[in-house]
Short mmCIF file of C-alpha atoms in Angstrom, two decimals:
data_model
loop_
_atom_site.label_atom_id
_atom_site.label_comp_id
_atom_site.label_asym_id
_atom_site.label_seq_id
_atom_site.Cartn_x
_atom_site.Cartn_y
_atom_site.Cartn_z
CA UNK A 25 0.00 0.00 0.00
CA UNK A 26 1.31 3.53 -0.83
CA UNK A 27 1.55 6.15 1.89
CA UNK A 28 -0.69 9.29 1.49
CA UNK A 29 2.37 11.60 1.33
CA UNK A 30 4.09 9.64 -1.43
CA UNK A 31 0.89 9.52 -3.52
CA UNK A 32 0.40 13.32 -3.28
CA UNK A 33 3.97 14.01 -4.43
CA UNK A 34 3.50 11.66 -7.39
CA UNK A 35 0.34 13.47 -8.55
CA UNK A 36 2.06 16.88 -8.42
CA UNK A 37 4.93 15.48 -10.52
CA UNK A 38 2.58 14.09 -13.15
CA UNK A 39 0.78 17.43 -13.38
CA UNK A 40 4.03 19.31 -14.02
CA UNK A 41 5.02 16.85 -16.74
CA UNK A 42 1.60 17.18 -18.45
CA UNK A 43 1.76 20.99 -18.42
CA UNK A 44 5.26 20.92 -19.90
CA UNK A 45 4.19 18.50 -22.65
CA UNK A 46 1.20 20.62 -23.60
CA UNK A 47 3.27 23.76 -23.57
CA UNK A 48 5.69 22.26 -26.08
CA UNK A 49 3.45 20.16 -28.34
CA UNK A 50 0.36 22.39 -28.65
CA UNK A 51 2.21 25.24 -30.40
CA UNK A 52 3.83 22.70 -32.73
CA UNK A 53 0.43 21.19 -33.59
CA UNK A 54 -1.04 24.63 -34.30
CA UNK A 55 1.89 25.44 -36.58
CA UNK A 56 1.36 22.17 -38.47
CA UNK A 57 -2.36 22.83 -38.99
CA UNK A 58 -1.55 26.37 -40.18
CA UNK A 59 0.42 24.88 -43.09
CA UNK A 60 -2.58 22.87 -44.41
CA UNK A 61 -4.53 24.54 -47.22
CA UNK A 62 -8.27 24.11 -46.60
CA UNK A 63 -9.32 26.58 -49.29
CA UNK A 64 -10.75 23.85 -51.55
CA UNK A 65 -12.54 21.95 -48.78
CA UNK A 66 -16.03 22.64 -47.54
CA UNK A 67 -15.08 21.75 -43.97
CA UNK A 68 -12.36 20.27 -41.84
CA UNK A 69 -14.51 17.17 -41.34
CA UNK A 70 -14.63 16.73 -45.15
CA UNK A 71 -10.83 16.78 -45.18
CA UNK A 72 -10.62 14.12 -42.49
CA UNK A 73 -13.16 11.86 -44.25
CA UNK A 74 -12.24 12.47 -47.88
CA UNK A 75 -10.46 9.19 -48.51
CA UNK A 76 -13.22 7.01 -47.07
CA UNK A 77 -16.05 8.92 -48.81
CA UNK A 78 -14.32 8.73 -52.19
CA UNK A 79 -14.27 4.92 -52.10
CA UNK A 80 -18.01 4.67 -51.40
CA UNK A 81 -19.40 6.99 -54.07
CA UNK A 82 -21.70 5.45 -56.66
CA UNK A 83 -19.17 6.36 -59.34
CA UNK A 84 -16.40 4.55 -57.48
CA UNK A 85 -18.57 1.48 -56.96
CA UNK A 86 -19.49 1.36 -60.66
CA UNK A 87 -15.82 1.66 -61.65
CA UNK A 88 -14.90 -1.19 -59.33
CA UNK A 89 -17.67 -3.43 -60.68
CA UNK A 90 -16.68 -2.85 -64.31
CA UNK A 91 -13.02 -3.32 -63.43
CA UNK A 92 -13.66 -6.72 -61.86
CA UNK A 93 -16.11 -8.30 -64.32
CA UNK A 94 -16.42 -7.64 -68.07
CA UNK A 95 -19.64 -5.97 -69.14
CA UNK A 96 -20.59 -8.17 -72.10
CA UNK A 97 -23.45 -6.80 -74.20
CA UNK A 98 -25.54 -9.66 -75.55
CA UNK A 99 -26.53 -7.90 -78.77
CA UNK A 100 -24.78 -5.14 -80.73
CA UNK A 101 -25.70 -4.22 -84.33
CA UNK A 102 -22.59 -2.24 -85.32
CA UNK A 103 -22.22 -4.31 -88.51
CA UNK A 104 -25.75 -3.37 -89.58
CA UNK A 105 -25.01 0.33 -89.00
CA UNK A 106 -21.78 0.08 -91.01
CA UNK A 107 -23.62 -1.43 -93.95
CA UNK A 108 -26.32 1.27 -93.78
CA UNK A 109 -24.05 4.28 -93.25
CA UNK A 110 -20.75 3.22 -94.87
CA UNK A 111 -21.63 0.47 -97.38
CA UNK A 112 -19.22 -1.85 -95.51
CA UNK A 113 -16.23 0.32 -96.48
CA UNK A 114 -14.18 0.49 -93.28
CA UNK A 115 -10.73 1.31 -94.70
CA UNK A 116 -11.54 4.90 -95.65
CA UNK A 117 -10.68 7.80 -93.37
CA UNK A 118 -14.31 8.90 -93.18
CA UNK A 119 -14.85 5.70 -91.17
CA UNK A 120 -11.55 5.07 -89.39
CA UNK A 121 -11.04 8.54 -87.91
CA UNK A 122 -14.52 8.92 -86.36
CA UNK A 123 -14.49 5.25 -85.31
CA UNK A 124 -11.31 5.90 -83.35
CA UNK A 125 -12.20 9.37 -82.05
CA UNK A 126 -15.81 8.87 -80.96
CA UNK A 127 -17.66 10.75 -83.69
CA UNK A 128 -18.83 7.90 -85.92
CA UNK A 129 -22.55 8.50 -85.60
CA UNK A 130 -24.77 5.73 -84.40
CA UNK A 131 -24.13 4.45 -80.92
CA UNK A 132 -20.86 2.49 -81.10
CA UNK A 133 -17.18 3.26 -81.70
CA UNK A 134 -13.86 2.58 -80.00
CA UNK A 135 -13.66 5.83 -78.04
CA UNK A 136 -17.17 5.50 -76.61
CA UNK A 137 -16.66 1.81 -75.80
CA UNK A 138 -13.67 2.86 -73.70
CA UNK A 139 -15.65 5.67 -72.06
CA UNK A 140 -18.39 3.20 -71.16
CA UNK A 141 -15.95 0.72 -69.61
CA UNK A 142 -17.27 -1.96 -71.99
CA UNK A 143 -15.85 -5.45 -71.66
CA UNK A 144 -17.09 -6.51 -75.08
CA UNK A 145 -20.16 -7.61 -77.01
CA UNK A 146 -21.65 -10.24 -79.24
CA UNK A 147 -21.36 -8.49 -82.62
CA UNK A 148 -24.43 -9.45 -84.62
CA UNK A 149 -24.52 -10.40 -88.30
CA UNK A 150 -28.03 -9.79 -89.56
CA UNK A 151 -30.09 -9.60 -92.72
CA UNK A 152 -33.81 -9.08 -93.23
CA UNK A 153 -36.02 -12.04 -94.02
CA UNK A 154 -35.18 -13.59 -96.44
CA UNK A 155 -33.82 -11.64 -99.46
CA UNK A 156 -30.10 -12.17 -100.15
CA UNK A 157 -29.75 -13.45 -96.61
CA UNK A 158 -26.61 -15.54 -97.08
CA UNK A 159 -24.67 -12.93 -99.04
CA UNK A 160 -25.40 -10.08 -96.65
CA UNK A 161 -24.70 -12.21 -93.57
CA UNK A 162 -21.34 -13.27 -94.93
CA UNK A 163 -20.59 -9.64 -95.77
CA UNK A 164 -21.45 -8.62 -92.19
CA UNK A 165 -19.15 -11.30 -90.77
CA UNK A 166 -16.42 -10.17 -93.15
CA UNK A 167 -16.70 -6.52 -92.10
CA UNK A 168 -16.47 -7.48 -88.42
CA UNK A 169 -13.39 -9.59 -89.20
CA UNK A 170 -11.77 -6.69 -91.03
CA UNK A 171 -12.38 -4.31 -88.13
CA UNK A 172 -10.93 -6.84 -85.70
CA UNK A 173 -7.87 -7.29 -87.91
CA UNK A 174 -7.25 -3.56 -88.29
CA UNK A 175 -7.67 -2.97 -84.55
CA UNK A 176 -6.14 -6.20 -83.25
CA UNK A 177 -4.87 -4.42 -80.13
CA UNK A 178 -8.48 -3.43 -79.32
CA UNK A 179 -10.74 -6.36 -80.31
CA UNK A 180 -10.20 -10.10 -80.06
CA UNK A 181 -12.49 -13.02 -80.92
CA UNK A 182 -12.59 -15.73 -78.24
CA UNK A 183 -12.98 -19.41 -79.01
CA UNK A 184 -14.60 -20.10 -75.65
CA UNK A 185 -15.49 -18.63 -72.27
CA UNK A 186 -11.97 -19.08 -70.88
CA UNK A 187 -10.56 -17.06 -73.78
CA UNK A 188 -13.09 -14.34 -73.00
CA UNK A 189 -11.73 -13.77 -69.50
CA UNK A 190 -8.14 -13.72 -70.76
CA UNK A 191 -9.07 -11.11 -73.37
CA UNK A 192 -10.72 -8.93 -70.72
CA UNK A 193 -7.65 -9.15 -68.50
CA UNK A 194 -5.47 -8.09 -71.45
CA UNK A 195 -7.47 -4.87 -71.86
CA UNK A 196 -9.08 -5.77 -75.19
CA UNK A 197 -12.78 -6.08 -76.00
CA UNK A 198 -14.26 -9.59 -75.92
CA UNK A 199 -15.62 -9.89 -79.47
CA UNK A 200 -17.48 -13.06 -80.42
CA UNK A 201 -19.92 -12.96 -83.33
CA UNK A 202 -23.64 -13.72 -83.39
CA UNK A 203 -26.02 -14.56 -86.23
CA UNK A 204 -29.57 -13.25 -85.87
CA UNK A 205 -31.95 -15.82 -87.29
CA UNK A 206 -31.73 -19.34 -88.72
CA UNK A 207 -33.10 -18.05 -92.03
CA UNK A 208 -29.48 -16.93 -92.46
CA UNK A 209 -28.04 -20.47 -92.67
CA UNK A 210 -29.80 -21.37 -95.93
CA UNK A 211 -31.24 -24.59 -94.44
CA UNK A 212 -27.71 -25.93 -94.24
CA UNK A 213 -25.79 -27.58 -91.41
CA UNK A 214 -22.70 -26.87 -93.48
CA UNK A 215 -23.33 -23.12 -93.33
CA UNK A 216 -23.97 -23.31 -89.57
CA UNK A 217 -20.58 -24.97 -89.07
CA UNK A 218 -18.97 -22.41 -91.36
CA UNK A 219 -20.34 -19.63 -89.17
CA UNK A 220 -18.94 -21.36 -86.09
CA UNK A 221 -15.52 -21.52 -87.74
CA UNK A 222 -15.84 -17.77 -88.42
CA UNK A 223 -16.23 -17.00 -84.72
CA UNK A 224 -20.00 -17.18 -84.24
CA UNK A 225 -20.75 -18.17 -80.64
CA UNK A 226 -24.43 -17.18 -80.39
CA UNK A 227 -27.27 -18.12 -82.72
CA UNK A 228 -30.71 -16.49 -82.59
CA UNK A 229 -33.26 -19.06 -83.74
CA UNK A 230 -35.56 -16.63 -85.59
CA UNK A 231 -35.82 -13.00 -86.58
CA UNK A 232 -39.05 -11.34 -87.75
CA UNK A 233 -40.15 -14.33 -89.82
CA UNK A 234 -40.85 -18.00 -89.35
CA UNK A 235 -38.20 -20.28 -90.81
CA UNK A 236 -37.75 -24.00 -91.43
CA UNK A 237 -36.93 -24.59 -87.78
CA UNK A 238 -39.03 -22.41 -85.48
CA UNK A 239 -41.79 -19.82 -85.14
CA UNK A 240 -41.04 -16.14 -84.62
CA UNK A 241 -42.79 -13.69 -82.29
CA UNK A 242 -43.72 -11.20 -84.99
CA UNK A 243 -43.74 -11.02 -88.79
CA UNK A 244 -43.62 -8.38 -91.46
CA UNK A 245 -47.06 -7.41 -92.78
CA UNK A 246 -47.88 -6.54 -96.43
CA UNK A 247 -47.67 -2.82 -95.64
CA UNK A 248 -44.11 -3.23 -94.35
CA UNK A 249 -44.95 -2.88 -90.67
CA UNK A 250 -44.60 -5.60 -88.06
CA UNK A 251 -47.44 -7.50 -86.44
CA UNK A 252 -47.86 -10.49 -84.13
CA UNK A 253 -47.27 -13.83 -85.82
CA UNK A 254 -49.69 -16.71 -86.26
CA UNK A 255 -48.32 -20.15 -85.31
CA UNK A 256 -46.79 -22.25 -88.07
CA UNK A 257 -44.88 -25.01 -86.29
CA UNK A 258 -46.52 -24.24 -82.94
CA UNK A 259 -43.01 -24.13 -81.53
CA UNK A 260 -40.09 -26.01 -83.09
CA UNK A 261 -40.17 -28.26 -86.16
CA UNK A 262 -38.49 -31.68 -86.38
CA UNK A 263 -35.71 -30.02 -88.38
CA UNK A 264 -35.51 -27.41 -85.63
CA UNK A 265 -34.85 -30.06 -83.01
CA UNK A 266 -31.97 -31.31 -85.12
CA UNK A 267 -30.50 -27.84 -85.63
CA UNK A 268 -30.65 -27.06 -81.90
CA UNK A 269 -28.79 -30.31 -81.22
CA UNK A 270 -26.09 -29.31 -83.70
CA UNK A 271 -25.86 -25.83 -82.17
CA UNK A 272 -25.33 -27.54 -78.80
CA UNK A 273 -22.68 -29.88 -80.24
CA UNK A 274 -20.74 -26.97 -81.73
CA UNK A 275 -20.71 -24.95 -78.50
CA UNK A 276 -22.85 -22.08 -79.77
CA UNK A 277 -25.16 -20.33 -77.29
CA UNK A 278 -28.87 -20.77 -78.15
CA UNK A 279 -30.68 -17.40 -78.30
CA UNK A 280 -34.47 -17.19 -77.96
CA UNK A 281 -35.00 -13.46 -78.57
CA UNK A 282 -37.41 -12.88 -81.49
CA UNK A 283 -38.96 -16.35 -81.09
CA UNK A 284 -42.63 -17.00 -80.33
CA UNK A 285 -43.69 -17.98 -76.83
CA UNK A 286 -44.34 -21.52 -78.11
CA UNK A 287 -40.78 -21.71 -79.45
CA UNK A 288 -39.41 -20.39 -76.17
CA UNK A 289 -41.26 -23.08 -74.21
CA UNK A 290 -40.21 -25.88 -76.55
CA UNK A 291 -36.50 -25.03 -76.50
CA UNK A 292 -36.62 -24.65 -72.70
CA UNK A 293 -38.05 -28.16 -72.35
CA UNK A 294 -41.68 -27.17 -71.95
CA UNK A 295 -42.81 -29.00 -75.10
CA UNK A 296 -44.50 -27.87 -78.32
CA UNK A 297 -48.13 -26.82 -77.93
CA UNK A 298 -49.49 -29.97 -79.64
CA UNK A 299 -46.93 -32.48 -78.35
CA UNK A 300 -48.16 -35.76 -76.95
CA UNK A 301 -46.32 -37.16 -73.95
CA UNK A 302 -44.55 -39.76 -76.12
CA UNK A 303 -43.27 -37.01 -78.42
CA UNK A 304 -41.93 -34.70 -75.73
CA UNK A 305 -38.59 -33.09 -76.60
CA UNK A 306 -36.17 -32.14 -73.85
CA UNK A 307 -35.13 -28.96 -75.65
CA UNK A 308 -31.67 -27.43 -75.70
CA UNK A 309 -29.03 -29.35 -73.75
CA UNK A 310 -27.17 -26.13 -72.93
CA UNK A 311 -28.75 -23.13 -71.15
CA UNK A 312 -30.42 -20.75 -73.62
CA UNK A 313 -30.36 -16.97 -73.36
CA UNK A 314 -32.55 -14.13 -74.53
CA UNK A 315 -29.90 -11.81 -76.00
CA UNK A 316 -32.16 -8.72 -76.12
CA UNK A 317 -35.62 -9.11 -74.58
CA UNK A 318 -37.54 -7.76 -71.59
CA UNK A 319 -40.29 -8.83 -69.20
CA UNK A 320 -43.75 -9.34 -70.74
CA UNK A 321 -45.23 -8.62 -67.31
CA UNK A 322 -44.07 -4.99 -67.57
CA UNK A 323 -44.50 -4.53 -71.33
CA UNK A 324 -46.89 -7.04 -72.98
CA UNK A 325 -45.13 -7.22 -76.34
CA UNK A 326 -44.73 -10.63 -78.05
CA UNK A 327 -40.98 -9.94 -78.26
CA UNK A 328 -40.80 -10.02 -74.47
CA UNK A 329 -40.68 -13.01 -72.10
CA UNK A 330 -43.88 -14.28 -70.41
CA UNK A 331 -43.75 -15.15 -66.71
CA UNK A 332 -44.19 -18.91 -67.24
CA UNK A 333 -41.25 -18.88 -69.68
CA UNK A 334 -39.12 -17.07 -67.10
CA UNK A 335 -39.68 -19.97 -64.71
CA UNK A 336 -38.61 -22.44 -67.42
CA UNK A 337 -35.54 -20.27 -68.04
CA UNK A 338 -34.61 -20.57 -64.38
CA UNK A 339 -34.91 -24.37 -64.50
CA UNK A 340 -32.50 -24.40 -67.47
CA UNK A 341 -30.12 -21.93 -65.77
CA UNK A 342 -30.41 -19.45 -68.66
CA UNK A 343 -30.20 -15.66 -68.77
CA UNK A 344 -32.62 -12.91 -69.88
CA UNK A 345 -30.55 -10.00 -71.21
CA UNK A 346 -32.44 -6.74 -70.84
CA UNK A 347 -32.68 -4.57 -73.95
CA UNK A 348 -32.91 -0.80 -74.42
CA UNK A 349 -35.07 -1.09 -77.56
CA UNK A 350 -37.94 1.36 -76.89
CA UNK A 351 -40.87 -0.78 -78.06
CA UNK A 352 -39.94 -3.48 -75.53
CA UNK A 353 -39.12 -1.17 -72.60
CA UNK A 354 -42.52 0.46 -72.06
CA UNK A 355 -45.80 -0.46 -73.77
CA UNK A 356 -49.47 -1.00 -73.05
CA UNK A 357 -52.82 -1.80 -74.61
CA UNK A 358 -54.85 1.45 -74.75
CA UNK A 359 -58.06 -0.52 -74.20
CA UNK A 360 -56.55 -2.55 -71.38
CA UNK A 361 -56.63 -5.83 -73.30
CA UNK A 362 -54.94 -7.22 -76.45
CA UNK A 363 -56.30 -6.40 -79.91
CA UNK A 364 -56.09 -9.26 -82.39
CA UNK A 365 -53.53 -8.68 -85.12
CA UNK A 366 -52.05 -5.64 -83.41
CA UNK A 367 -49.05 -4.86 -81.23
CA UNK A 368 -49.24 -2.87 -77.97
CA UNK A 369 -48.50 0.85 -78.12
CA UNK A 370 -45.20 2.26 -76.92
CA UNK A 371 -45.43 4.59 -73.90
CA UNK A 372 -42.82 7.25 -74.65
CA UNK A 373 -43.14 9.00 -71.29
CA UNK A 374 -41.72 5.94 -69.55
CA UNK A 375 -38.69 5.31 -71.77
CA UNK A 376 -36.14 5.87 -69.02
CA UNK A 377 -33.13 4.23 -67.39
CA UNK A 378 -35.18 3.51 -64.23
CA UNK A 379 -37.70 1.61 -66.38
CA UNK A 380 -34.91 -0.51 -67.89
CA UNK A 381 -33.75 -1.39 -64.37
CA UNK A 382 -37.34 -2.23 -63.39
CA UNK A 383 -37.26 -4.99 -66.01
CA UNK A 384 -34.09 -6.32 -64.37
CA UNK A 385 -35.71 -6.22 -60.95
CA UNK A 386 -38.96 -7.77 -62.19
CA UNK A 387 -37.09 -10.78 -63.56
CA UNK A 388 -34.55 -10.90 -60.74
CA UNK A 389 -37.21 -10.79 -58.04
CA UNK A 390 -39.24 -13.48 -59.81
CA UNK A 391 -36.58 -16.08 -60.71
CA UNK A 392 -33.35 -14.80 -59.18
CA UNK A 393 -30.64 -12.39 -60.29
CA UNK A 394 -28.50 -15.26 -61.59
CA UNK A 395 -30.73 -15.07 -64.66
CA UNK A 396 -30.42 -11.39 -65.64
CA UNK A 397 -28.02 -9.76 -68.12
CA UNK A 398 -27.68 -6.82 -70.53
CA UNK A 399 -28.38 -6.84 -74.29
CA UNK A 400 -28.64 -3.25 -75.50
CA UNK A 401 -29.39 -3.65 -79.25
CA UNK A 402 -27.31 -0.51 -79.84
CA UNK A 403 -27.09 0.44 -83.53
CA UNK A 404 -30.24 -1.62 -84.11
CA UNK A 405 -32.85 0.49 -82.30
CA UNK A 406 -35.17 3.05 -83.96
CA UNK A 407 -34.10 5.67 -81.41
CA UNK A 408 -32.27 5.70 -78.09
CA UNK A 409 -33.47 6.30 -74.54
CA UNK A 410 -32.54 9.50 -72.73
CA UNK A 411 -29.49 8.75 -70.63
CA UNK A 412 -28.67 5.61 -72.65
CA UNK A 413 -27.71 7.34 -75.88
CA UNK A 414 -24.73 5.12 -76.72
CA UNK A 415 -22.21 2.63 -75.32
CA UNK A 416 -20.50 5.34 -73.25
CA UNK A 417 -23.58 5.34 -70.99
CA UNK A 418 -23.24 1.83 -69.57
CA UNK A 419 -21.98 3.29 -66.24
CA UNK A 420 -25.19 5.33 -65.95
CA UNK A 421 -27.19 2.11 -66.15
CA UNK A 422 -25.05 0.42 -63.49
CA UNK A 423 -25.40 3.48 -61.25
CA UNK A 424 -29.20 3.29 -61.52
CA UNK A 425 -29.08 -0.42 -60.68
CA UNK A 426 -27.22 0.46 -57.47
CA UNK A 427 -29.65 3.30 -56.68
CA UNK A 428 -32.57 0.88 -56.98
CA UNK A 429 -31.00 -1.42 -54.40
CA UNK A 430 -29.15 -3.97 -56.53
CA UNK A 431 -25.98 -4.86 -54.64
CA UNK A 432 -22.48 -4.58 -56.06
CA UNK A 433 -22.06 -8.37 -56.10
CA UNK A 434 -25.37 -8.88 -57.91
CA UNK A 435 -24.44 -6.12 -60.38
CA UNK A 436 -21.27 -8.07 -61.25
CA UNK A 437 -23.43 -11.04 -62.18
CA UNK A 438 -25.74 -8.94 -64.33
CA UNK A 439 -23.05 -7.13 -66.32
CA UNK A 440 -21.26 -10.31 -67.36
CA UNK A 441 -20.93 -12.99 -64.71
CA UNK A 442 -24.20 -14.71 -65.58
CA UNK A 443 -23.51 -14.76 -69.31
CA UNK A 444 -20.01 -16.16 -68.71
CA UNK A 445 -21.57 -18.96 -66.62
CA UNK A 446 -23.93 -19.89 -69.47
CA UNK A 447 -21.09 -19.68 -71.98
CA UNK A 448 -18.94 -22.01 -69.84
CA UNK A 449 -21.79 -24.50 -69.53
CA UNK A 450 -22.31 -24.32 -73.31
CA UNK A 451 -18.63 -25.18 -73.80
CA UNK A 452 -18.95 -28.09 -71.37
CA UNK A 453 -22.04 -29.52 -73.09
CA UNK A 454 -20.28 -29.35 -76.47
CA UNK A 455 -17.17 -31.05 -75.09
CA UNK A 456 -19.28 -33.81 -73.53
CA UNK A 457 -21.28 -34.42 -76.72
CA UNK A 458 -18.12 -34.63 -78.79
CA UNK A 459 -16.45 -36.91 -76.23
CA UNK A 460 -19.49 -39.20 -76.42
CA UNK A 461 -19.01 -39.46 -80.17
CA UNK A 462 -21.96 -37.35 -81.32
CA UNK A 463 -21.20 -36.81 -84.99
CA UNK A 464 -21.85 -33.62 -87.01
CA UNK A 465 -25.33 -33.49 -88.52
CA UNK A 466 -25.27 -33.89 -92.28
CA UNK A 467 -27.19 -32.13 -95.03
CA UNK A 468 -29.26 -34.26 -97.37
CA UNK A 469 -28.40 -33.09 -100.88
CA UNK A 470 -29.76 -34.45 -104.18
CA UNK A 471 -27.41 -36.83 -105.96
CA UNK A 472 -25.59 -35.49 -108.99
CA UNK A 473 -25.79 -37.12 -112.37
CA UNK A 474 -22.74 -39.21 -113.18
CA UNK A 475 -20.36 -36.69 -114.83
CA UNK A 476 -18.46 -39.45 -116.64
CA UNK A 477 -21.43 -40.72 -118.58
#
């Protein structure tokens, strides 16, 4: 135990030491603070918290998301724009300079892709139904190849999903090709395999016409406008089942955008409308995607995905990639119910970024966010949405996703993680089929007359 006298002396000593320390250090601290320039800060507290606030801004979160996972757009129509605006002539300065500098017109060029932190896209080769379909499709593939060759340090075509990640990590754009509609294969397995050899890794089963394999959602009317289709195959034809199997064997992603609801259900294992139990077809062996479609529950357009189909999509582990195409973002029936032979009317007042995100949330809340992606349809839309004018605006979309409560981790899945999962599974199904000895499907051609007779 300490004596009272010794304790009192100790306290007085500690007090003297504290006064001396304050007398020396306080003036030094004031001098140090005097040297700090606070002229550009709103408050001293802002200065103290600047580093932590900066890392939590929406902009910083978006940058981190797009730096970790490639944003892969499921559908980009640059090749169609080049044919329309430049007649496929991409070596002239009136194309190359604006393509490099961000002034090309349309919605896509190198500069704006960089500004938008794009990770890549499925570059679509497309031709209207059915005139000169093969020639124009091959020309579209050729123009994409020539752009990739000229800008080899910017674009690279992957063979598979593993290549895609390596390309992203190298700083180049992931650049597989897509073909939009089986009317573009000329009823030929040979042409399908040729497209695969050319870098096609996604095949849309129909466009705005029925074909030999499947029914489309809408068709061109005699006056040149589009209207809802009437069933032809009531889903997928026998030939269609064979072509889907070959698409699976090749390792091409099956795309159900533009198909009728019956076709969607059949390919997702739900059966054709008139199937008997003994005729039931299991559908695609690999997970299908919708490369550029929205939720029918928010916009009742036949190009969008009905709720029951969304549940089938979940069972098959597929992805619905939300599009910015105005007619599919916001629409309604003025009378409150469908009108036979007509399409719903677009609601221009609701063509906004928040409405695009509502489609994501509608699908994500219904079947899970593992089944949501992005498929803009840039350079293929009649006009663009305010705030989503071109590929430089991808970050604005991600920011709105975060504002509506989608987490950073879920956003990573939506921008590219989910599509990469489907792509990987597609590769695995193809490898398994080939390992099991599934042979390439063969065309049945008429025999030639004996040339030596």
